[in-house]
Amino acid sequence: MSDLVLFLEARLDEDEAAARAALGGRAEQVAGGPSAWAETVGSDGQGPVPFSGTGPERLLVECEAKRRIIRDMQEQVSFAHAEADPHRSASAAQMSQGLYHALMVLATVYAGHPDYRDGWRP
């Protein structure tokens, strides 16, 4: 899973850099600055996500949301394996497989990238 996570994080870094470049000096002012991006999607995952069209502002919000999904998935997999006992190890493996599949779906957006691996296709 780590190669796929690294691939996704690198693509999100590129998307975020492109969005910030498109915003120019406004990047720090949009929606209250850099910390506001996390607040927009809510640090607890419950905050409202204002509609901001399809421009660079929206891309920044999407990047933060995808980063949150990746972090949450990694935490769930780590927790499932840490809590696994011999009777529950099959469910931990199923959870890992399901979460990995979700990451594969997120990565399909970047299927045209030279670093994308065909083995990541869901």
Short mmCIF file of C-alpha atoms in Angstrom, two decimals, residues 1-113:
data_model
loop_
_atom_site.label_atom_id
_atom_site.label_comp_id
_atom_site.label_asym_id
_atom_site.label_seq_id
_atom_site.Cartn_x
_atom_site.Cartn_y
_atom_site.Cartn_z
CA MET A 1 0.00 0.00 0.00
CA SER A 2 2.87 2.38 0.73
CA ASP A 3 3.90 2.77 -2.94
CA LEU A 4 0.34 3.68 -3.86
CA VAL A 5 0.10 6.13 -0.96
CA LEU A 6 3.41 7.75 -1.94
CA PHE A 7 2.18 8.01 -5.54
CA LEU A 8 -1.09 9.65 -4.46
CA GLU A 9 0.65 12.06 -2.08
CA ALA A 10 3.05 13.15 -4.84
CA ARG A 11 0.17 13.77 -7.26
CA LEU A 12 -1.72 15.74 -4.60
CA ASP A 13 1.43 17.82 -3.99
CA GLU A 14 1.54 18.58 -7.74
CA ASP A 15 -2.17 19.43 -7.88
CA GLU A 16 -1.87 21.69 -4.86
CA ALA A 17 1.19 23.46 -6.29
CA ALA A 18 -0.65 24.05 -9.59
CA ALA A 19 -3.69 25.42 -7.77
CA ARG A 20 -1.58 27.73 -5.62
CA ALA A 21 0.31 28.95 -8.70
CA ALA A 22 -2.98 29.67 -10.45
CA LEU A 23 -4.14 31.66 -7.43
CA GLY A 24 -0.86 33.59 -7.28
CA GLY A 25 -0.73 35.84 -4.24
CA ARG A 26 -4.36 35.08 -3.48
CA ALA A 27 -3.56 31.53 -2.32
CA GLU A 28 -2.94 32.67 1.26
CA GLN A 29 -6.05 34.84 1.28
CA VAL A 30 -8.54 32.35 -0.10
CA ALA A 31 -10.88 30.98 2.56
CA GLY A 32 -8.78 32.39 5.37
CA GLY A 33 -5.32 31.06 4.59
CA PRO A 34 -3.61 27.69 4.58
CA SER A 35 -5.06 26.45 7.87
CA ALA A 36 -8.55 27.14 6.57
CA TRP A 37 -8.27 24.33 4.03
CA ALA A 38 -8.29 21.78 6.82
CA GLU A 39 -11.06 23.70 8.56
CA THR A 40 -13.08 23.76 5.35
CA VAL A 41 -13.40 20.00 5.29
CA GLY A 42 -13.44 20.00 9.07
CA SER A 43 -10.70 18.70 11.30
CA ASP A 44 -13.25 16.18 12.54
CA GLY A 45 -14.49 15.39 9.03
CA GLN A 46 -17.86 16.94 9.85
CA GLY A 47 -17.38 20.54 8.74
CA PRO A 48 -19.24 22.01 5.80
CA VAL A 49 -17.55 22.07 2.43
CA PRO A 50 -18.61 25.25 0.64
CA PHE A 51 -19.11 24.97 -3.08
CA SER A 52 -16.38 26.90 -4.82
CA GLY A 53 -16.88 25.99 -8.47
CA THR A 54 -14.23 24.12 -10.38
CA GLY A 55 -11.29 26.49 -10.09
CA PRO A 56 -8.08 26.33 -8.09
CA GLU A 57 -9.90 27.02 -4.82
CA ARG A 58 -11.95 23.87 -5.31
CA LEU A 59 -8.82 21.89 -6.21
CA LEU A 60 -7.17 22.91 -2.94
CA VAL A 61 -10.21 21.76 -0.98
CA GLU A 62 -10.26 18.46 -2.88
CA CYS A 63 -6.55 17.90 -2.23
CA GLU A 64 -7.07 18.36 1.50
CA ALA A 65 -10.11 16.06 1.46
CA LYS A 66 -8.15 13.33 -0.35
CA ARG A 67 -5.25 13.70 2.07
CA ARG A 68 -7.73 13.23 4.92
CA ILE A 69 -9.11 10.08 3.27
CA ILE A 70 -5.60 8.66 2.89
CA ARG A 71 -4.67 9.45 6.52
CA ASP A 72 -7.91 7.97 7.84
CA MET A 73 -7.45 4.81 5.79
CA GLN A 74 -3.89 4.37 7.00
CA GLU A 75 -5.04 4.79 10.60
CA GLN A 76 -7.85 2.26 10.15
CA VAL A 77 -5.52 -0.32 8.63
CA SER A 78 -2.94 0.20 11.39
CA PHE A 79 -5.63 -0.09 14.06
CA ALA A 80 -7.16 -3.20 12.47
CA HIS A 81 -3.80 -4.95 12.38
CA ALA A 82 -2.82 -3.85 15.89
CA GLU A 83 -6.11 -5.10 17.31
CA ALA A 84 -6.15 -8.29 15.25
CA ASP A 85 -6.23 -11.55 17.11
CA PRO A 86 -6.12 -14.98 15.48
CA HIS A 87 -9.92 -15.03 15.26
CA ARG A 88 -10.20 -11.55 13.74
CA SER A 89 -7.18 -11.51 11.43
CA ALA A 90 -9.36 -12.36 8.42
CA SER A 91 -11.52 -9.28 9.01
CA ALA A 92 -8.41 -7.09 9.36
CA ALA A 93 -7.15 -8.44 6.04
CA GLN A 94 -10.53 -7.78 4.42
CA MET A 95 -10.53 -4.23 5.77
CA SER A 96 -7.02 -3.64 4.42
CA GLN A 97 -8.04 -5.00 1.04
CA GLY A 98 -11.16 -2.81 0.90
CA LEU A 99 -9.26 0.32 1.87
CA TYR A 100 -6.53 -0.46 -0.65
CA HIS A 101 -9.19 -0.80 -3.32
CA ALA A 102 -10.53 2.66 -2.40
CA LEU A 103 -7.03 4.13 -2.78
CA MET A 104 -6.74 2.43 -6.16
CA VAL A 105 -9.97 4.14 -7.22
CA LEU A 106 -8.58 7.53 -6.10
CA ALA A 107 -5.42 6.86 -8.12
CA THR A 108 -7.32 6.21 -11.38
CA VAL A 109 -7.56 9.99 -11.80
CA TYR A 110 -3.81 9.91 -12.45
CA ALA A 111 -3.76 6.82 -14.71
CA GLY A 112 -2.09 8.83 -17.49
CA HIS A 113 0.87 9.73 -15.26
#
